[in-house]
Amino acid sequence: KYDAYILYRSDNILHKHVAVTLQKLLEHFRTPGLKRIQRVFLDETELSADYQADKQVIDALKASRYLIIIGQDSSGDDIWQSKEVKFFLKTHKPSDVLTILAVQNPIQSEISEPSKAAEASNVSGTSEVAGIAAVSEYAVVKVGGRDRNFPLAADIRGASEKEILKKLKKDGFLRIAAPILSVPYDGLVQRYRKYKRRKRLTTAAVCLSAAAVFTVYALYQSYQITLQKTIARRNKAQNLCVQAMDQYDSGDKAAAVALALQISEEAGETENYIAPEQVYTLNTVLDSYESGQWIYFSPLQKITGDFSGAAFSKDSGDYGYAIDQEGRLEVVSVDTTKENDSVWWTLDAADIQ
């Protein structure tokens, strides 16, 4: 029914926090290729107030595969003499008892003379290393008049409760989970690291996918906004061009040009926007509309020679001029249609000055 039973001193706040955290870590532990730890008994969460507590504890101990003891030291703690330990050993082997050392001031609690049991067996002796007492792999405890060797599964002693819980979450709970899952600790650590690595990669892939989807959505929304602005600007330009043509038909060319250019003035220098309707309207108003067809003219009279410039006057082109390479200006009147009636003036450079 239970994979493990957690035993701790109820009057020790630190051990209570360790017990609650350990139960959650074990029951939520996942790694590919291994079965799950289904249930871990903890009186804080399992005992029913409306039923006999002692009977519930006995039934839970009978139904538990392992007993996890949270103690202050490897042998001298009086929790080893509790009735739960004695009852569990009646139906289980000492190797089914897993010990966790959790004490906030290890220098004060563990730096002491070795226990009598340690001296007798020469197994659980302690020595101070870097300010913290080193502990053997087994706790030798006299239970029921007999010396019992209990595996020391995890040592999470630290200077503060925060440090102790950090050690428990890092690898302390894995040392407890390994025997419960019947796998070596090193093998479980490797499996768990691979699982965490794949989980991080999966999470990163999901985040990247979500970011890509969000980016595409943001670009699409930006495109839609730009499109709506373009459509609105185009509709306004068309409306202004209709008004410009009305002004042109009424004879007010200046007002027509102003209306045709209004949409471009509103856009300012940030946008180079012009609608096709504006081009048509401006060409019509300015009399510069091009049909796309070529027109060829046959001159009434030709001026031969090399010229650096030539043009017609703006008043219907009645006069024309040409400047030759020597700086002479020739002016011709094309007011008549007969070749011999054209009037010519030839001015040299001095006359022009």
Short mmCIF file of C-alpha atoms in Angstrom, two decimals:
data_model
loop_
_atom_site.label_atom_id
_atom_site.label_comp_id
_atom_site.label_asym_id
_atom_site.label_seq_id
_atom_site.Cartn_x
_atom_site.Cartn_y
_atom_site.Cartn_z
CA LYS A 1 0.00 0.00 0.00
CA TYR A 2 2.85 2.41 0.90
CA ASP A 3 6.29 2.58 -0.65
CA ALA A 4 7.70 4.21 2.47
CA TYR A 5 6.81 5.53 5.92
CA ILE A 6 8.42 8.77 7.09
CA LEU A 7 9.21 8.97 10.80
CA TYR A 8 10.35 12.21 12.45
CA ARG A 9 10.15 14.03 15.75
CA SER A 10 6.89 15.99 15.75
CA ASP A 11 8.36 18.59 18.14
CA ASN A 12 11.20 19.41 15.71
CA ILE A 13 10.07 22.09 13.26
CA LEU A 14 13.05 21.54 10.96
CA HIS A 15 12.42 17.80 10.71
CA LYS A 16 8.73 18.45 10.04
CA HIS A 17 9.63 20.71 7.09
CA VAL A 18 12.09 18.12 5.80
CA ALA A 19 9.47 15.38 6.08
CA VAL A 20 6.79 17.33 4.20
CA THR A 21 9.24 18.35 1.46
CA LEU A 22 10.58 14.80 1.13
CA GLN A 23 7.09 13.32 0.74
CA LYS A 24 6.30 15.73 -2.11
CA LEU A 25 9.64 15.10 -3.83
CA LEU A 26 9.26 11.32 -3.71
CA GLU A 27 5.62 11.19 -4.80
CA HIS A 28 6.21 13.63 -7.67
CA PHE A 29 9.48 12.08 -8.81
CA ARG A 30 9.49 11.02 -12.47
CA THR A 31 12.18 9.43 -14.59
CA PRO A 32 11.80 7.36 -17.81
CA GLY A 33 12.15 3.60 -17.59
CA LEU A 34 11.37 3.34 -13.87
CA LYS A 35 8.17 2.85 -11.95
CA ARG A 36 6.78 5.69 -9.89
CA ILE A 37 6.83 5.95 -6.12
CA GLN A 38 3.09 5.86 -5.57
CA ARG A 39 2.47 6.67 -1.90
CA VAL A 40 4.60 7.77 1.02
CA PHE A 41 3.00 7.77 4.48
CA LEU A 42 3.31 10.94 6.54
CA ASP A 43 1.15 11.46 9.62
CA GLU A 44 0.75 15.13 8.70
CA THR A 45 -1.24 14.20 5.59
CA GLU A 46 -2.39 10.59 6.08
CA LEU A 47 -3.82 10.26 9.60
CA SER A 48 -7.57 10.62 10.01
CA ALA A 49 -8.79 12.53 13.07
CA ASP A 50 -11.94 10.40 13.41
CA TYR A 51 -10.10 7.10 13.74
CA GLN A 52 -7.63 5.56 16.22
CA ALA A 53 -4.22 7.07 15.48
CA ASP A 54 -2.19 4.17 16.92
CA LYS A 55 -4.02 1.60 14.80
CA GLN A 56 -3.54 3.74 11.69
CA VAL A 57 0.19 3.99 12.40
CA ILE A 58 0.52 0.22 12.93
CA ASP A 59 -1.42 -0.55 9.76
CA ALA A 60 0.70 1.91 7.80
CA LEU A 61 3.95 0.40 9.13
CA LYS A 62 2.78 -3.08 8.16
CA ALA A 63 1.87 -1.87 4.67
CA SER A 64 5.12 0.09 4.10
CA ARG A 65 8.11 -1.35 2.26
CA TYR A 66 10.63 1.08 3.79
CA LEU A 67 10.91 3.16 6.95
CA ILE A 68 12.54 6.60 6.48
CA ILE A 69 13.90 8.06 9.72
CA ILE A 70 14.79 11.74 9.94
CA GLY A 71 17.22 12.07 12.83
CA GLN A 72 19.75 14.41 14.37
CA ASP A 73 22.67 11.98 14.60
CA SER A 74 23.55 8.50 13.48
CA SER A 75 22.95 6.63 16.73
CA GLY A 76 22.36 8.72 19.84
CA ASP A 77 19.00 10.16 18.83
CA ASP A 78 16.19 8.77 20.99
CA ILE A 79 13.98 8.45 17.89
CA TRP A 80 15.68 5.08 17.36
CA GLN A 81 13.98 3.82 20.53
CA SER A 82 10.50 4.79 19.37
CA LYS A 83 7.75 2.19 19.21
CA GLU A 84 7.45 2.71 15.43
CA VAL A 85 11.02 1.53 14.86
CA LYS A 86 10.64 -1.47 17.16
CA PHE A 87 7.38 -2.51 15.52
CA PHE A 88 8.74 -2.08 11.98
CA LEU A 89 11.75 -4.30 12.73
CA LYS A 90 9.44 -7.14 13.75
CA THR A 91 8.37 -7.57 10.12
CA HIS A 92 11.21 -5.95 8.17
CA LYS A 93 14.97 -6.14 7.87
CA PRO A 94 17.29 -3.38 9.14
CA SER A 95 18.26 -2.73 5.49
CA ASP A 96 14.68 -1.56 4.96
CA VAL A 97 15.30 1.36 7.31
CA LEU A 98 16.69 4.48 5.53
CA THR A 99 18.24 7.22 7.64
CA ILE A 100 18.49 10.94 6.89
CA LEU A 101 20.66 13.16 9.07
CA ALA A 102 19.22 16.67 9.24
CA VAL A 103 20.58 19.09 11.82
CA GLN A 104 21.04 22.82 11.59
CA ASN A 105 24.19 23.10 13.71
CA PRO A 106 26.30 20.08 12.78
CA ILE A 107 29.41 21.32 14.60
CA GLN A 108 27.62 21.33 17.93
CA SER A 109 25.59 18.15 17.44
CA GLU A 110 28.10 15.80 15.82
CA ILE A 111 31.47 16.89 17.20
CA SER A 112 31.39 14.78 20.33
CA GLU A 113 33.02 11.67 21.58
CA PRO A 114 31.99 8.57 19.63
CA SER A 115 29.08 6.62 20.97
CA LYS A 116 29.65 3.42 22.89
CA ALA A 117 28.12 1.43 20.10
CA ALA A 118 30.53 3.02 17.61
CA GLU A 119 33.47 2.21 19.84
CA ALA A 120 32.36 -1.42 20.19
CA SER A 121 31.83 -2.01 16.49
CA ASN A 122 34.47 0.42 15.17
CA VAL A 123 32.09 1.13 12.29
CA SER A 124 30.15 4.30 13.04
CA GLY A 125 32.96 6.36 14.47
CA THR A 126 32.92 10.06 13.55
CA SER A 127 35.67 12.50 12.66
CA GLU A 128 35.58 16.21 11.96
CA VAL A 129 36.27 17.19 8.36
CA ALA A 130 36.18 20.89 7.40
CA GLY A 131 34.12 21.72 10.50
CA ILE A 132 31.49 19.00 9.93
CA ALA A 133 31.68 15.55 11.40
CA ALA A 134 32.03 12.75 8.88
CA VAL A 135 29.58 9.88 9.32
CA SER A 136 29.92 6.26 8.24
CA GLU A 137 27.56 4.53 5.84
CA TYR A 138 25.74 2.73 8.64
CA ALA A 139 24.24 3.69 11.97
CA VAL A 140 24.79 1.06 14.68
CA VAL A 141 21.94 1.29 17.16
CA LYS A 142 20.91 -1.00 19.99
CA VAL A 143 17.23 -1.74 19.46
CA GLY A 144 15.45 -4.37 21.50
CA GLY A 145 18.72 -5.40 23.14
CA ARG A 146 20.47 -6.02 19.82
CA ASP A 147 22.86 -3.95 17.76
CA ARG A 148 21.31 -3.11 14.40
CA ASN A 149 23.09 -1.67 11.33
CA PHE A 150 20.87 0.84 9.57
CA PRO A 151 21.92 2.30 6.20
CA LEU A 152 22.72 6.01 6.32
CA ALA A 153 20.94 7.02 3.10
CA ALA A 154 21.45 10.79 3.10
CA ASP A 155 23.38 13.42 5.05
CA ILE A 156 21.82 16.85 4.54
CA ARG A 157 23.24 18.65 7.57
CA GLY A 158 23.81 22.36 7.06
CA ALA A 159 24.26 25.72 8.71
CA SER A 160 20.65 26.79 8.09
CA GLU A 161 17.25 25.33 7.27
CA LYS A 162 17.49 26.84 3.78
CA GLU A 163 20.77 25.02 3.14
CA ILE A 164 19.36 21.73 4.49
CA LEU A 165 16.28 21.88 2.23
CA LYS A 166 18.49 22.82 -0.71
CA LYS A 167 20.62 19.70 -0.16
CA LEU A 168 17.47 17.60 0.12
CA LYS A 169 16.11 18.87 -3.18
CA LYS A 170 19.44 18.60 -4.97
CA ASP A 171 20.34 14.98 -4.34
CA GLY A 172 19.20 14.01 -0.85
CA PHE A 173 15.84 12.74 -2.00
CA LEU A 174 17.53 10.78 -4.82
CA ARG A 175 19.54 8.84 -2.24
CA ILE A 176 16.25 7.86 -0.59
CA ALA A 177 14.51 7.11 -3.89
CA ALA A 178 17.29 4.81 -5.19
CA PRO A 179 16.71 1.88 -2.76
CA ILE A 180 12.93 2.31 -2.94
CA LEU A 181 13.13 1.98 -6.75
CA SER A 182 15.70 -0.84 -6.48
CA VAL A 183 18.32 0.93 -8.61
CA PRO A 184 21.87 2.09 -7.83
CA TYR A 185 22.17 5.70 -6.78
CA ASP A 186 24.66 6.59 -9.55
CA GLY A 187 22.43 5.03 -12.18
CA LEU A 188 19.41 6.92 -10.85
CA VAL A 189 21.35 10.20 -10.94
CA GLN A 190 22.31 9.62 -14.58
CA ARG A 191 18.72 8.80 -15.53
CA TYR A 192 17.43 11.84 -13.69
CA ARG A 193 19.96 14.16 -15.33
CA LYS A 194 19.05 12.88 -18.78
CA TYR A 195 15.38 13.32 -17.95
CA LYS A 196 15.93 16.90 -16.74
CA ARG A 197 18.05 17.66 -19.82
CA ARG A 198 15.35 16.37 -22.18
CA LYS A 199 12.74 18.27 -20.22
CA ARG A 200 14.73 21.51 -20.54
CA LEU A 201 15.19 20.92 -24.27
CA THR A 202 11.49 20.23 -24.68
CA THR A 203 10.63 23.34 -22.70
CA ALA A 204 13.05 25.39 -24.80
CA ALA A 205 11.55 23.98 -28.01
CA VAL A 206 8.04 24.82 -26.82
CA CYS A 207 9.15 28.34 -25.87
CA LEU A 208 10.81 28.83 -29.26
CA SER A 209 7.71 27.56 -31.03
CA ALA A 210 5.52 29.87 -28.99
CA ALA A 211 7.87 32.77 -29.73
CA ALA A 212 7.79 31.95 -33.45
CA VAL A 213 3.99 31.78 -33.44
CA PHE A 214 3.80 35.06 -31.53
CA THR A 215 6.24 36.70 -33.97
CA VAL A 216 4.25 35.53 -36.98
CA TYR A 217 1.03 36.71 -35.34
CA ALA A 218 2.59 40.08 -34.50
CA LEU A 219 3.85 40.48 -38.08
CA TYR A 220 0.43 39.52 -39.42
CA GLN A 221 -1.26 42.06 -37.12
CA SER A 222 1.25 44.71 -38.20
CA TYR A 223 0.53 43.89 -41.84
CA GLN A 224 -3.21 44.12 -41.23
CA ILE A 225 -2.83 47.50 -39.52
CA THR A 226 -0.67 48.80 -42.35
CA LEU A 227 -3.14 47.45 -44.90
CA GLN A 228 -6.07 49.13 -43.17
CA LYS A 229 -4.18 52.41 -43.03
CA THR A 230 -3.33 52.13 -46.73
CA ILE A 231 -6.96 51.41 -47.63
CA ALA A 232 -8.16 54.35 -45.51
CA ARG A 233 -5.55 56.66 -47.07
CA ARG A 234 -6.47 55.44 -50.56
CA ASN A 235 -10.17 56.06 -49.94
CA LYS A 236 -9.43 59.55 -48.61
CA ALA A 237 -7.19 60.28 -51.60
CA GLN A 238 -9.92 59.21 -54.00
CA ASN A 239 -12.44 61.43 -52.22
CA LEU A 240 -10.05 64.40 -52.33
CA CYS A 241 -9.39 63.83 -56.02
CA VAL A 242 -13.13 63.89 -56.73
CA GLN A 243 -13.34 67.22 -54.89
CA ALA A 244 -10.29 68.48 -56.82
CA MET A 245 -11.91 67.66 -60.15
CA ASP A 246 -15.02 69.55 -59.03
CA GLN A 247 -12.86 72.59 -58.29
CA TYR A 248 -11.12 72.21 -61.64
CA ASP A 249 -14.44 72.07 -63.47
CA SER A 250 -15.48 75.28 -61.67
CA GLY A 251 -12.28 77.00 -62.87
CA ASP A 252 -10.32 77.09 -59.59
CA LYS A 253 -7.09 75.30 -60.50
CA ALA A 254 -5.22 76.37 -57.36
CA ALA A 255 -7.84 74.84 -55.06
CA ALA A 256 -7.87 71.69 -57.23
CA VAL A 257 -4.08 71.28 -56.92
CA ALA A 258 -4.23 71.85 -53.13
CA LEU A 259 -6.91 69.17 -52.71
CA ALA A 260 -5.01 66.71 -54.89
CA LEU A 261 -1.84 67.16 -52.81
CA GLN A 262 -3.51 67.23 -49.37
CA ILE A 263 -3.12 63.50 -48.67
CA SER A 264 0.62 63.67 -49.43
CA GLU A 265 1.04 66.72 -47.16
CA GLU A 266 -0.69 64.87 -44.31
CA ALA A 267 1.70 61.93 -44.70
CA GLY A 268 4.65 64.29 -44.29
CA GLU A 269 8.25 63.31 -44.86
CA THR A 270 7.91 59.95 -43.11
CA GLU A 271 5.98 58.37 -45.97
CA ASN A 272 6.37 58.71 -49.72
CA TYR A 273 2.75 58.05 -50.56
CA ILE A 274 0.86 58.93 -53.73
CA ALA A 275 -2.30 57.38 -55.12
CA PRO A 276 -2.84 56.74 -58.84
CA GLU A 277 -5.90 59.00 -58.70
CA GLN A 278 -3.65 61.87 -57.63
CA VAL A 279 -1.45 61.40 -60.70
CA TYR A 280 -4.46 61.52 -63.01
CA THR A 281 -5.98 64.52 -61.21
CA LEU A 282 -2.73 66.53 -61.19
CA ASN A 283 -2.05 65.79 -64.86
CA THR A 284 -5.57 66.86 -65.73
CA VAL A 285 -5.49 70.05 -63.64
CA LEU A 286 -2.00 71.03 -64.89
CA ASP A 287 -2.79 70.07 -68.48
CA SER A 288 0.14 67.65 -68.48
CA TYR A 289 -1.71 64.42 -68.96
CA GLU A 290 0.17 62.02 -71.24
CA SER A 291 -1.68 59.63 -73.49
CA GLY A 292 1.34 57.44 -74.04
CA GLN A 293 1.34 58.10 -77.81
CA TRP A 294 4.23 59.72 -79.68
CA ILE A 295 3.67 62.87 -81.76
CA TYR A 296 6.12 63.82 -84.55
CA PHE A 297 6.35 67.38 -85.91
CA SER A 298 7.55 68.42 -89.37
CA PRO A 299 9.25 71.86 -89.14
CA LEU A 300 8.41 74.60 -91.65
CA GLN A 301 12.02 75.71 -91.80
CA LYS A 302 15.20 74.07 -90.62
CA ILE A 303 18.24 75.73 -89.11
CA THR A 304 21.38 73.81 -89.90
CA GLY A 305 24.57 73.80 -87.92
CA ASP A 306 25.77 72.95 -84.43
CA PHE A 307 23.70 74.47 -81.63
CA SER A 308 24.18 74.43 -77.88
CA GLY A 309 20.55 75.18 -77.09
CA ALA A 310 17.12 75.78 -78.58
CA ALA A 311 13.60 76.43 -77.27
CA PHE A 312 10.19 77.89 -78.05
CA SER A 313 8.45 80.66 -76.19
CA LYS A 314 5.72 79.82 -73.67
CA ASP A 315 3.05 81.89 -75.42
CA SER A 316 1.86 79.12 -77.73
CA GLY A 317 5.35 78.75 -79.19
CA ASP A 318 5.18 81.69 -81.61
CA TYR A 319 8.88 82.37 -81.21
CA GLY A 320 11.89 80.13 -81.09
CA TYR A 321 15.59 80.59 -80.52
CA ALA A 322 18.78 78.69 -81.12
CA ILE A 323 22.33 79.32 -79.92
CA ASP A 324 25.15 78.10 -82.11
CA GLN A 325 28.63 77.02 -81.08
CA GLU A 326 30.01 80.51 -81.69
CA GLY A 327 27.57 82.11 -79.24
CA ARG A 328 25.22 83.66 -81.81
CA LEU A 329 21.52 83.74 -80.90
CA GLU A 330 19.05 83.26 -83.73
CA VAL A 331 15.39 84.10 -83.06
CA VAL A 332 12.67 83.09 -85.48
CA SER A 333 8.97 83.89 -85.59
CA VAL A 334 6.68 81.05 -86.59
CA ASP A 335 3.54 83.12 -86.60
CA THR A 336 2.90 82.50 -90.31
CA THR A 337 2.53 79.22 -92.07
CA LYS A 338 4.50 80.23 -95.13
CA GLU A 339 8.15 79.50 -95.17
CA ASN A 340 9.28 82.83 -96.70
CA ASP A 341 7.20 84.96 -94.29
CA SER A 342 9.08 83.77 -91.16
CA VAL A 343 10.94 86.56 -89.41
CA TRP A 344 14.52 85.96 -88.29
CA TRP A 345 16.81 87.83 -85.94
CA THR A 346 20.44 87.02 -85.52
CA LEU A 347 22.35 88.39 -82.57
CA ASP A 348 26.01 87.87 -81.79
CA ALA A 349 27.55 87.53 -78.36
CA ALA A 350 28.13 91.27 -78.00
CA ASP A 351 24.49 92.06 -78.71
CA ILE A 352 23.34 89.48 -76.12
CA GLN A 353 25.43 91.09 -73.41
#
